[in-house]
Coordinates of C-alpha atoms in Angstrom, one line a residue:
G1468 CA 138.2 34.3 143.6
L1469 CA 136.2 35.8 140.2
A1470 CA 138.4 33.7 138.2
A1471 CA 137.1 30.7 139.7
H1472 CA 133.2 31.7 138.3
L1473 CA 134.4 32.9 135.4
D1474 CA 135.8 29.7 134.3
P1475 CA 133.1 28.2 132.1
C1476 CA 132.4 30.7 129.9
D1477 CA 134.1 31.1 127.1
V1478 CA 133.5 34.9 126.6
V1479 CA 133.2 37.6 129.4
T1480 CA 132.2 42.0 129.3
L1481 CA 132.5 44.6 131.2
W1482 CA 129.7 46.7 131.0
S1483 CA 129.4 50.8 133.5
H1484 CA 126.5 51.6 133.9
A1485 CA 127.5 55.4 134.1
A1486 CA 128.2 57.6 130.9
T1487 CA 131.0 58.7 132.0
G1488 CA 132.5 55.3 133.8
L1489 CA 133.8 53.8 131.0
V1490 CA 136.2 56.2 130.5
R1491 CA 137.2 56.0 134.2
E1492 CA 137.3 52.8 134.0
E1493 CA 141.2 51.6 132.6
P1494 CA 142.3 51.1 136.4
A1495 CA 139.6 48.7 136.3
L1496 CA 139.6 47.0 132.6
R1497 CA 143.4 45.8 133.4
R1498 CA 142.3 44.5 136.4
F1499 CA 139.5 42.4 134.3
V1500 CA 142.0 41.3 131.4
A1501 CA 144.3 40.4 134.6
V1502 CA 141.9 37.4 135.6
T1503 CA 140.7 36.6 132.2
P1504 CA 143.5 35.5 130.5
G1505 CA 143.3 33.5 127.8
K1506 CA 138.8 34.3 127.8
R1507 CA 137.6 35.8 124.5
R1508 CA 136.7 40.2 126.3
L1509 CA 134.0 43.0 125.7
V1510 CA 133.3 46.0 126.8
G1511 CA 129.6 47.0 127.1
V1512 CA 128.2 50.0 126.6
Y1513 CA 125.2 52.2 127.1
L1514 CA 123.4 54.9 125.1
W1515 CA 121.2 55.1 128.8
D1516 CA 123.1 56.3 131.9
F1517 CA 121.0 54.4 134.3
P1518 CA 122.5 56.6 137.7
A1519 CA 121.3 60.1 136.1
Q1520 CA 118.1 58.3 134.3
A1521 CA 119.0 60.1 130.9
P1522 CA 120.6 59.8 127.8
V1523 CA 123.7 59.0 127.4
G1524 CA 125.1 62.5 125.7
E1525 CA 127.2 62.9 122.9
P1526 CA 130.5 63.6 124.2
S1527 CA 130.3 61.1 127.5
L1528 CA 129.4 58.2 124.7
A1529 CA 132.3 59.3 122.1
R1530 CA 134.6 59.2 124.0
S1531 CA 133.7 55.7 125.8
L1532 CA 133.4 54.4 122.2
E1533 CA 137.1 56.1 121.5
S1534 CA 138.3 54.1 125.1
A1535 CA 136.7 50.6 124.0
A1536 CA 137.8 51.0 120.6
A1537 CA 141.6 52.1 122.1
W1538 CA 141.4 48.9 124.2
V1539 CA 140.4 46.2 121.4
D1540 CA 143.7 48.0 118.9
E1541 CA 145.9 47.6 122.4
G1542 CA 144.6 43.7 122.0
L1543 CA 143.1 43.9 126.2
L1544 CA 139.0 43.0 123.8
E1545 CA 138.5 41.7 121.9
G1546 CA 135.0 44.0 120.7
V1547 CA 132.7 46.2 122.1
V1548 CA 128.8 45.2 122.5
V1549 CA 126.9 48.4 122.1
L1550 CA 123.1 47.7 124.3
A1551 CA 120.7 50.2 122.0
S1552 CA 118.2 47.8 121.1
S1553 CA 115.3 49.6 123.1
L1554 CA 116.0 53.2 122.1
L1555 CA 116.7 53.0 118.5
G1556 CA 114.7 55.0 116.5
M1557 CA 113.7 57.5 119.5
G1558 CA 115.5 60.1 118.1
L1559 CA 118.8 60.3 121.1
E1560 CA 121.3 62.0 120.1
A1561 CA 123.8 59.0 121.4
E1562 CA 121.9 56.9 118.2
D1563 CA 123.6 59.6 115.6
V1564 CA 127.2 59.1 117.3
L1565 CA 126.9 55.4 117.5
R1566 CA 125.8 56.5 113.6
R1567 CA 128.9 57.4 113.1
W1568 CA 131.2 55.5 115.0
L1569 CA 130.4 52.8 113.2
S1570 CA 130.5 54.7 109.5
T1571 CA 134.2 54.8 110.7
L1572 CA 135.3 51.1 111.2
A1573 CA 134.1 50.5 107.6

């Protein structure tokens, strides 16, 4: 039934609230792709781990960004959205990880 709800949408985004969730979400991502044919698809990455109520650590964020980039390279996704605006400038290690990752894309 998800496809019917997404029918009016041009772009759909898959998010995982847990820091380690995105890396483990490949089966969910493949289901997401299967139910969104013809849609522009993005994956969302948080800098805050909601279940843990803590910033995302460097290893988890790096793995999530690498997984997301691989899925873009594979053609499963069009891009990555990073929810960071409320956390940037607070000195979190995730900020440095994000900056380093972004610099590899340029």
